[in-house]
CSV table of C-alpha atoms and ligand atoms in Angstrom, one decimal:
chain,number,residue,atom,x,y,z
J,177,MET,CA,66.8,160.5,128.9
J,178,ASN,CA,63.4,159.1,129.4
J,179,THR,CA,62.3,159.3,125.8
J,180,PHE,CA,62.9,156.6,123.2
J,181,GLY,CA,62.6,156.7,119.4
J,182,GLN,CA,62.8,159.3,116.7
J,183,LYS,CA,59.6,159.6,114.8
J,184,LEU,CA,57.6,157.4,117.1
J,185,THR,CA,58.6,158.4,120.6
J,186,LEU,CA,57.8,156.8,123.9
J,187,THR,CA,58.4,159.0,127.0
J,188,THR,CA,57.9,157.1,130.3
J,189,PHE,CA,57.5,158.3,133.9
J,190,GLY,CA,57.1,156.8,137.3
J,191,GLU,CA,58.8,154.9,140.0
J,192,SER,CA,58.4,151.4,141.4
J,193,HIS,CA,56.7,152.6,144.6
J,194,GLY,CA,55.2,155.8,143.3
J,195,VAL,CA,51.5,156.5,142.6
J,196,ALA,CA,51.7,155.3,139.0
J,197,ILE,CA,53.9,154.5,136.0
J,198,GLY,CA,52.9,155.7,132.6
J,199,GLY,CA,53.9,157.1,129.2
J,200,VAL,CA,53.2,159.3,126.3
J,201,LEU,CA,53.5,157.7,122.8
J,202,ASP,CA,53.9,160.4,120.2
J,203,GLY,CA,54.1,160.2,116.5
J,204,PHE,CA,51.7,157.3,116.3
J,205,PRO,CA,49.7,157.5,113.0
J,206,SER,CA,45.9,158.1,113.1
J,207,GLY,CA,43.5,155.5,111.9
J,208,VAL,CA,45.1,152.4,113.6
J,209,LYS,CA,42.5,150.1,115.2
J,210,ILE,CA,43.2,150.0,118.9
J,211,ASP,CA,42.6,146.6,120.5
J,212,THR,CA,42.6,147.2,124.2
J,213,ASP,CA,42.3,143.4,124.9
J,214,PHE,CA,45.5,142.9,123.1
J,215,LEU,CA,47.2,145.7,125.1
J,216,GLN,CA,46.1,144.1,128.4
J,217,ASN,CA,47.1,140.6,127.3
J,218,GLU,CA,50.6,141.8,126.5
J,219,LEU,CA,50.8,143.5,129.9
J,220,ASP,CA,49.5,140.3,131.6
J,221,LYS,CA,52.4,138.4,130.1
J,222,ARG,CA,54.9,140.7,132.0
J,223,ARG,CA,52.7,141.1,135.1
J,224,PRO,CA,54.5,140.6,138.4
J,225,GLY,CA,52.9,137.9,140.5
J,226,ARG,CA,51.7,136.0,137.4
J,227,ASN,CA,53.3,132.7,138.5
J,228,LYS,CA,56.0,131.3,140.8
J,229,PHE,CA,58.7,132.2,138.2
J,230,ALA,CA,58.1,135.9,138.6
J,231,THR,CA,58.4,138.3,141.6
J,232,ALA,CA,55.7,137.8,144.2
J,233,ARG,CA,54.7,141.5,143.9
J,234,ASN,CA,51.1,141.2,142.9
J,235,GLU,CA,50.0,144.0,140.6
J,236,ALA,CA,46.9,143.9,138.5
J,237,ASP,CA,48.7,146.1,135.9
J,238,LYS,CA,45.5,147.5,134.4
J,239,VAL,CA,46.3,150.2,131.8
J,240,GLU,CA,44.2,153.3,131.6
J,241,ILE,CA,44.4,155.3,128.3
J,242,PHE,CA,43.8,159.0,128.7
J,243,SER,CA,44.2,160.4,125.2
J,244,GLY,CA,45.0,159.7,121.6
J,245,VAL,CA,42.3,157.1,121.0
J,246,PHE,CA,38.7,157.8,120.0
J,247,GLU,CA,36.0,155.2,119.3
J,248,GLY,CA,38.5,152.4,119.0
J,249,VAL,CA,41.0,154.1,116.6
J,250,SER,CA,44.1,156.2,117.1
J,251,THR,CA,43.6,159.9,116.4
J,252,GLY,CA,47.2,160.9,115.6
J,253,THR,CA,47.6,162.9,118.8
J,254,PRO,CA,49.8,161.8,121.7
J,255,ILE,CA,48.6,158.6,123.4
J,256,GLY,CA,48.8,159.1,127.1
J,257,PHE,CA,48.4,156.2,129.5
J,258,ALA,CA,49.1,155.0,133.0
J,259,ILE,CA,49.2,152.0,135.2
J,260,PHE,CA,48.5,152.7,138.9
J,261,ASN,CA,50.7,150.9,141.4
J,262,GLN,CA,48.7,149.0,143.9
J,263,ASN,CA,50.8,146.4,145.7
J,264,GLN,CA,53.8,148.5,147.0
J,265,LYS,CA,55.2,147.2,150.2
J,266,SER,CA,57.7,150.0,150.8
J,267,ASN,CA,58.5,148.9,154.3
J,268,ASP,CA,60.2,145.8,152.9
J,269,TYR,CA,62.9,148.2,151.5
J,270,GLU,CA,63.5,150.1,154.8
J,271,ASN,CA,66.8,148.3,155.3
J,272,LEU,CA,67.9,149.6,151.9
J,273,ARG,CA,67.6,153.3,152.9
J,274,GLU,CA,71.2,153.4,154.1
J,275,ILE,CA,72.9,150.8,151.9
J,276,PHE,CA,73.6,150.0,148.2
J,277,ARG,CA,72.5,146.7,146.8
J,278,PRO,CA,75.4,145.0,145.0
J,279,GLY,CA,74.7,144.6,141.3
J,280,HIS,CA,71.8,147.1,141.3
J,281,ALA,CA,71.6,150.7,140.3
J,282,ASP,CA,71.4,152.1,143.9
J,283,TYR,CA,75.1,153.2,144.1
J,284,THR,CA,75.3,154.9,140.7
J,285,TYR,CA,71.9,156.7,141.0
J,286,PHE,CA,72.9,158.0,144.5
J,287,LYS,CA,76.3,159.2,143.3
J,288,LYS,CA,74.7,160.9,140.3
J,289,TYR,CA,71.6,162.5,141.8
J,290,ALA,CA,72.5,162.6,145.5
J,291,VAL,CA,68.8,162.0,146.2
J,292,ARG,CA,67.5,158.5,146.5
J,293,ASP,CA,64.2,156.7,146.3
J,294,HIS,CA,65.3,153.5,147.9
J,295,ARG,CA,61.8,151.9,147.7
J,296,GLY,CA,62.1,149.0,145.2
J,297,GLY,CA,64.8,150.8,143.2
J,298,GLY,CA,62.6,153.8,142.4
J,299,ARG,CA,63.0,154.8,138.7
J,300,SER,CA,65.8,152.2,138.1
J,301,SER,CA,63.3,149.4,138.9
J,302,ALA,CA,62.2,147.3,136.0
J,303,ARG,CA,58.6,148.2,137.0
J,304,GLU,CA,59.0,151.0,134.4
J,305,THR,CA,59.3,148.3,131.7
J,306,ALA,CA,55.5,147.7,131.9
J,307,VAL,CA,55.2,151.0,130.2
J,308,ARG,CA,57.5,149.9,127.4
J,309,VAL,CA,55.3,146.8,127.0
J,310,VAL,CA,52.2,149.1,126.5
J,311,GLY,CA,54.2,151.2,124.0
J,312,GLY,CA,55.3,148.1,122.1
J,313,ALA,CA,51.8,146.7,122.0
J,314,PHE,CA,50.6,150.0,120.3
J,315,ALA,CA,53.5,149.7,117.9
J,316,GLN,CA,52.4,146.1,117.1
J,317,MET,CA,48.9,147.3,116.2
J,318,MET,CA,50.6,149.4,113.5
J,319,LEU,CA,52.8,146.5,112.4
J,320,ASP,CA,49.8,144.3,112.2
J,321,GLU,CA,48.6,146.4,109.2
J,322,PHE,CA,51.7,145.0,107.3
J,323,ASN,CA,51.7,141.5,108.7
J,324,ILE,CA,55.0,142.1,110.6
J,325,THR,CA,55.4,139.9,113.7
J,326,VAL,CA,57.8,140.0,116.6
J,327,LYS,CA,58.2,137.1,119.0
J,328,SER,CA,60.6,136.3,121.8
J,329,GLY,CA,61.4,133.2,123.9
J,330,LEU,CA,64.0,131.8,126.4
J,331,LEU,CA,66.9,130.2,124.7
J,332,SER,CA,68.8,129.4,127.9
J,333,VAL,CA,68.6,129.7,131.6
J,334,GLY,CA,72.1,129.5,133.2
J,335,ASP,CA,73.8,126.5,131.6
J,336,VAL,CA,70.4,124.9,130.5
J,337,LYS,CA,70.1,125.5,126.8
J,338,THR,CA,67.9,124.5,123.9
J,339,ASN,CA,68.3,124.3,120.1
J,340,GLU,CA,64.6,123.6,119.6
J,341,PHE,CA,63.1,127.0,118.7
J,342,ASN,CA,59.7,125.7,119.6
J,343,TRP,CA,57.6,128.9,119.3
J,344,GLU,CA,54.4,127.1,120.0
J,345,LEU,CA,55.8,126.0,123.3
J,346,ALA,CA,57.1,129.5,124.1
J,347,LYS,CA,53.7,130.9,123.5
J,348,ASN,CA,52.1,128.7,126.2
J,349,SER,CA,55.1,128.2,128.5
J,350,GLU,CA,55.0,129.9,131.9
J,351,ILE,CA,58.6,131.0,131.3
J,352,PHE,CA,58.3,131.5,127.5
J,353,SER,CA,60.7,128.6,127.0
J,354,LEU,CA,61.8,127.6,123.5
J,355,GLY,CA,62.6,124.1,124.6
J,356,ASN,CA,64.0,122.1,127.5
J,357,GLU,CA,61.3,123.8,129.6
J,358,ASP,CA,61.3,121.4,132.5
J,359,ALA,CA,65.1,121.7,133.1
J,360,MET,CA,64.9,125.5,132.8
J,361,LYS,CA,62.0,125.7,135.3
J,362,GLU,CA,63.9,123.3,137.6
J,363,LEU,CA,67.0,125.5,137.6
J,364,ILE,CA,65.0,128.7,138.3
J,365,MET,CA,63.2,127.0,141.3
J,366,LYS,CA,66.5,125.6,142.6
J,367,VAL,CA,68.2,129.0,142.6
J,368,ARG,CA,65.1,130.6,144.1
J,369,GLU,CA,65.2,128.0,147.0
J,370,GLU,CA,68.9,128.8,147.4
J,371,HIS,CA,68.0,132.5,147.8
J,372,ASP,CA,70.0,133.2,144.6
J,373,SER,CA,69.2,134.1,141.0
J,374,ILE,CA,70.2,133.1,137.5
J,375,GLY,CA,71.0,134.7,134.1
J,376,ALA,CA,69.3,133.9,130.8
J,377,CYS,CA,69.4,134.5,127.0
J,378,VAL,CA,66.3,135.6,125.1
J,379,LEU,CA,65.9,135.0,121.3
J,380,SER,CA,63.7,137.5,119.4
J,381,VAL,CA,62.6,137.1,115.8
J,382,VAL,CA,61.0,139.8,113.5
J,383,SER,CA,59.2,138.3,110.5
J,384,GLY,CA,57.7,140.1,107.5
J,385,ALA,CA,59.7,143.4,107.8
J,386,PRO,CA,60.3,145.1,104.5
J,387,THR,CA,63.7,145.6,103.0
J,388,GLY,CA,65.4,148.9,103.8
J,389,LEU,CA,64.5,149.6,107.4
J,390,GLY,CA,67.5,151.3,109.1
J,391,GLU,CA,69.1,154.6,108.4
J,392,GLY,CA,72.8,154.6,107.3
J,393,LEU,CA,75.2,155.3,108.8
J,394,TYR,CA,74.7,156.5,112.4
J,395,ASP,CA,71.2,155.0,112.8
J,396,LYS,CA,71.8,151.5,111.6
J,397,LEU,CA,69.0,149.1,112.4
J,398,ASP,CA,71.3,146.8,114.3
J,399,ALA,CA,72.7,149.8,116.2
J,400,ARG,CA,69.3,150.9,117.2
J,401,LEU,CA,68.2,147.4,118.2
J,402,ALA,CA,71.3,147.0,120.3
J,403,ALA,CA,70.6,150.4,122.0
J,404,ALA,CA,67.0,149.5,122.6
J,405,MET,CA,67.9,146.2,124.2
J,406,MET,CA,70.9,147.4,126.1
J,407,GLY,CA,68.6,150.0,127.5
J,408,VAL,CA,66.5,147.3,129.1
J,409,ASN,CA,67.5,146.7,132.8
J,410,GLY,CA,69.8,143.8,133.2
J,411,VAL,CA,70.7,143.3,129.6
J,412,LYS,CA,74.5,142.9,129.2
J,413,ALA,CA,75.0,141.8,125.6
J,414,ILE,CA,73.3,141.7,122.3
J,415,GLU,CA,73.9,139.6,119.2
J,416,ILE,CA,72.5,140.0,115.7
J,417,GLY,CA,72.3,136.9,113.5
J,418,GLU,CA,75.6,134.9,113.9
J,419,GLY,CA,76.7,137.6,116.4
J,420,ILE,CA,79.9,136.9,118.2
J,421,ASN,CA,80.4,133.6,116.4
J,422,ALA,CA,80.9,135.5,113.1
J,423,ALA,CA,84.3,136.5,114.5
J,424,TYR,CA,85.3,132.8,114.4
J,425,LEU,CA,84.1,132.1,110.9
J,426,LYS,CA,85.6,132.5,107.4
J,427,GLY,CA,83.8,134.8,104.8
J,428,SER,CA,82.8,131.7,102.9
J,429,GLN,CA,81.1,130.4,106.0
J,430,ASN,CA,79.4,133.6,107.1
J,431,ASN,CA,78.2,135.1,103.7
J,432,ASP,CA,74.6,134.5,102.9
J,433,GLN,CA,74.6,133.6,99.2
J,434,MET,CA,71.7,134.8,97.1
J,435,GLY,CA,69.5,133.1,94.5
J,436,ILE,CA,66.3,134.1,92.6
J,437,ASN,CA,64.3,132.9,95.7
J,438,GLY,CA,66.3,135.1,98.1
J,439,PHE,CA,69.1,134.3,100.5
J,440,TYR,CA,70.2,130.7,101.0
J,441,THR,CA,71.1,131.3,104.7
J,442,ASN,CA,70.6,134.0,107.3
J,443,HIS,CA,73.9,134.4,109.2
J,444,SER,CA,73.4,138.2,108.9
J,445,GLY,CA,70.3,138.1,111.1
J,446,GLY,CA,68.3,139.9,108.4
J,447,ILE,CA,70.4,143.1,108.5
J,448,LEU,CA,73.0,144.2,105.9
J,449,GLY,CA,74.7,147.6,105.9
J,450,GLY,CA,72.5,148.6,108.9
J,451,MET,CA,69.3,147.9,106.9
J,452,SER,CA,66.8,145.1,106.9
J,453,ASN,CA,67.2,142.7,103.9
J,454,GLY,CA,63.8,141.1,104.0
J,455,GLU,CA,64.9,138.0,105.9
J,456,ASP,CA,63.9,137.3,109.5
J,457,ILE,CA,65.6,139.8,111.9
J,458,ILE,CA,67.3,137.7,114.6
J,459,VAL,CA,68.3,139.3,118.0
J,460,LYS,CA,69.7,137.6,121.0
J,461,SER,CA,69.6,139.5,124.4
J,462,TYR,CA,71.7,138.3,127.3
J,463,PHE,CA,70.3,139.1,130.8
J,464,LYS,CA,72.4,139.0,133.9
J,465,PRO,CA,71.1,137.2,137.0
J,466,THR,CA,68.8,139.4,139.2
J,467,PRO,CA,70.9,141.5,141.4
J,468,SER,CA,68.5,141.4,144.4
J,469,ILE,CA,69.2,138.0,146.1
J,470,PHE,CA,68.5,136.9,149.6
J,471,LYS,CA,72.0,135.8,150.6
J,472,ALA,CA,74.2,137.7,153.1
J,473,GLN,CA,76.4,140.2,151.1
J,474,LYS,CA,79.0,142.8,151.9
J,475,THR,CA,78.3,146.4,150.7
J,476,LEU,CA,78.8,150.0,151.6
J,477,ASN,CA,76.4,152.3,153.5
J,478,LEU,CA,75.7,156.0,152.8
J,479,ASN,CA,78.7,156.9,155.1
J,480,ALA,CA,81.0,154.7,152.9
J,481,LYS,CA,81.3,152.2,155.8
J,482,GLU,CA,81.5,148.5,154.9
J,483,THR,CA,78.6,146.5,156.2
J,484,GLU,CA,77.0,143.1,155.8
J,485,PHE,CA,73.3,142.8,155.1
J,486,GLU,CA,70.5,140.4,154.0
J,487,LEU,CA,67.9,141.7,151.6
J,488,ARG,CA,64.1,141.5,152.1
J,489,GLY,CA,61.4,142.2,149.5
J,490,ARG,CA,60.1,140.4,146.4
J,491,HIS,CA,62.2,139.7,143.3
J,492,ASP,CA,62.4,137.8,140.1
J,493,PRO,CA,64.6,134.8,140.3
J,494,CYS,CA,65.4,135.1,136.6
J,495,ILE,CA,64.8,138.4,134.9
J,496,GLY,CA,65.1,136.9,131.4
J,497,VAL,CA,61.7,135.3,131.8
J,498,ARG,CA,59.7,138.6,132.0
J,499,GLY,CA,62.5,140.3,130.1
J,500,SER,CA,61.5,138.3,127.0
J,501,VAL,CA,58.2,140.2,127.0
J,502,VAL,CA,60.1,143.5,127.3
J,503,ALA,CA,62.4,142.4,124.4
J,504,THR,CA,59.4,142.0,122.1
J,505,ALA,CA,58.1,145.4,123.1
J,506,MET,CA,61.3,147.2,122.5
J,507,ILE,CA,61.9,145.6,119.1
J,508,ARG,CA,58.3,146.4,118.1
J,509,LEU,CA,59.0,150.1,118.9
J,510,VAL,CA,62.2,150.1,116.9
J,511,ILE,CA,60.7,148.5,113.8
J,512,ALA,CA,57.6,150.8,113.9
J,513,ASP,CA,59.9,153.8,114.3
J,514,PHE,CA,62.0,152.8,111.3
J,515,MET,CA,58.8,152.1,109.2
J,516,LEU,CA,57.8,155.7,109.7
J,517,LEU,CA,61.3,157.1,109.2
J,518,ASN,CA,61.7,155.2,106.0
J,519,LEU,CA,58.8,156.9,104.4
J,520,SER,CA,60.9,159.9,103.4
J,521,SER,CA,63.9,158.0,102.1
J,522,ASN,CA,62.9,157.9,98.5
J,523,ILE,CA,61.2,160.4,96.2
J,524,GLN,CA,58.8,157.8,94.9
J,525,ASN,CA,57.4,157.3,98.5
J,526,ILE,CA,57.0,161.1,98.9
J,527,LYS,CA,55.3,161.4,95.5
J,528,GLN,CA,52.8,158.7,96.5
J,529,ILE,CA,51.7,160.8,99.4
J,530,TYR,CA,51.7,164.3,97.7
J,531,ARG,CA,50.8,163.4,94.1
Y,34,FMN,C1,61.5,142.3,133.6
Y,34,FMN,C2,62.6,142.6,134.6
Y,34,FMN,C3,62.4,142.3,135.9
Y,34,FMN,C4,63.4,142.6,136.9
Y,34,FMN,N1,63.2,142.3,138.2
Y,34,FMN,C5,64.2,142.5,139.1
Y,34,FMN,C6,64.0,142.2,140.5
Y,34,FMN,O1,62.9,141.6,140.8
Y,34,FMN,N2,65.0,142.5,141.3
Y,34,FMN,C7,66.1,143.1,140.9
Y,34,FMN,O2,67.0,143.4,141.8
Y,34,FMN,N3,66.3,143.4,139.6
Y,34,FMN,C8,65.4,143.2,138.7
Y,34,FMN,N4,65.6,143.5,137.4
Y,34,FMN,C9,66.9,144.0,137.0
Y,34,FMN,C10,67.2,145.4,137.5
Y,34,FMN,O3,66.2,146.3,137.2
Y,34,FMN,C11,68.6,145.9,136.9
Y,34,FMN,O4,69.5,144.9,137.1
Y,34,FMN,C12,69.0,147.2,137.6
Y,34,FMN,O5,68.2,148.2,137.2
Y,34,FMN,C13,70.5,147.5,137.3
Y,34,FMN,O6,70.6,147.8,136.0
Y,34,FMN,P1,71.7,147.0,135.1
Y,34,FMN,O7,71.6,145.6,135.5
Y,34,FMN,O8,71.2,147.2,133.7
Y,34,FMN,O9,73.0,147.6,135.4
Y,34,FMN,C14,64.6,143.2,136.4
Y,34,FMN,C15,64.8,143.5,135.1
Y,34,FMN,C16,63.8,143.2,134.1
Y,34,FMN,C17,64.0,143.6,132.7
């Protein structure tokens, strides 16, 4: 499926080395002020070639909006947009025509479709995630009307971790680091020099979300957040709130006790029974190391013959860095979608509209 969401849907198209990538955002309410500078700023954060911690592919990533916006506001009709690819170097991928990169999607895409766009991974390339960032930025413009914010930052790179949660640092950091930035950067540069790559963990926090977002039982907010994040290339695990650690705790340690001023703690990560409880929503996304590395590796070719190869091309040494921008976008889309879905959950809401 290339469509995400239920009421607010984002359909994406395009390949890494095709003419363009783009999307259609449908179900977006009319009357939302559209800030194109904000859109472009969000894209710039994910832009390849933005600094030495990202892939050297140098794309301007300028978004063109074709529909759904008139005189600076959304019209309620589908928002169509595209980003034209400009810096493809498809020849760099010529040696991939016959072989499958270990750790990438080449093998499974070929087995499934039997037709292969080997240039930069085609549709399986994370180039497509630029479209999600645009969709997420539109969603944020809707969330702005309710003072709901979503932010993400790097909690760890390899074994370099931080407990600082320094959001001011993350905002200005080249790698969106939440702390221990120099050590994180050093490790990324070290693996890059070694022609290798490294995994990372991204922390995302939603603040200001109302209580009751999430549809019981098969569309729980945590389930949809997990699906959104596991749908991002390279994400291998998700935690909500205490996450895996909850399995090692007692109820007395994990319960968030309540008082007249709200919850005393937030082990739940802001979600109970699949619905937001008004606290910050806390999501951790675990990214694997970039599969494309420049070391000699063994693999199979199209004739199922074992072969050794060394990759060329341009790649992110740590996908969690730009992945943190994609995480924010996906979470924005989920929250906006649930805001719209929630409108019909209660007769009082419906009466307010049709009274
Ligand atoms: C923002 C971002 C950038 C990425 N950059 C690269 C890259 O430069 N090279 C690469 O091989 N994989 C990159 N990936 C990861 C691959 O797209 C991903 O591992 C691949 O599609 C296989 O999917 P899977 O890891 O989910 O199984 C990136 C992922 C994201 C989210």
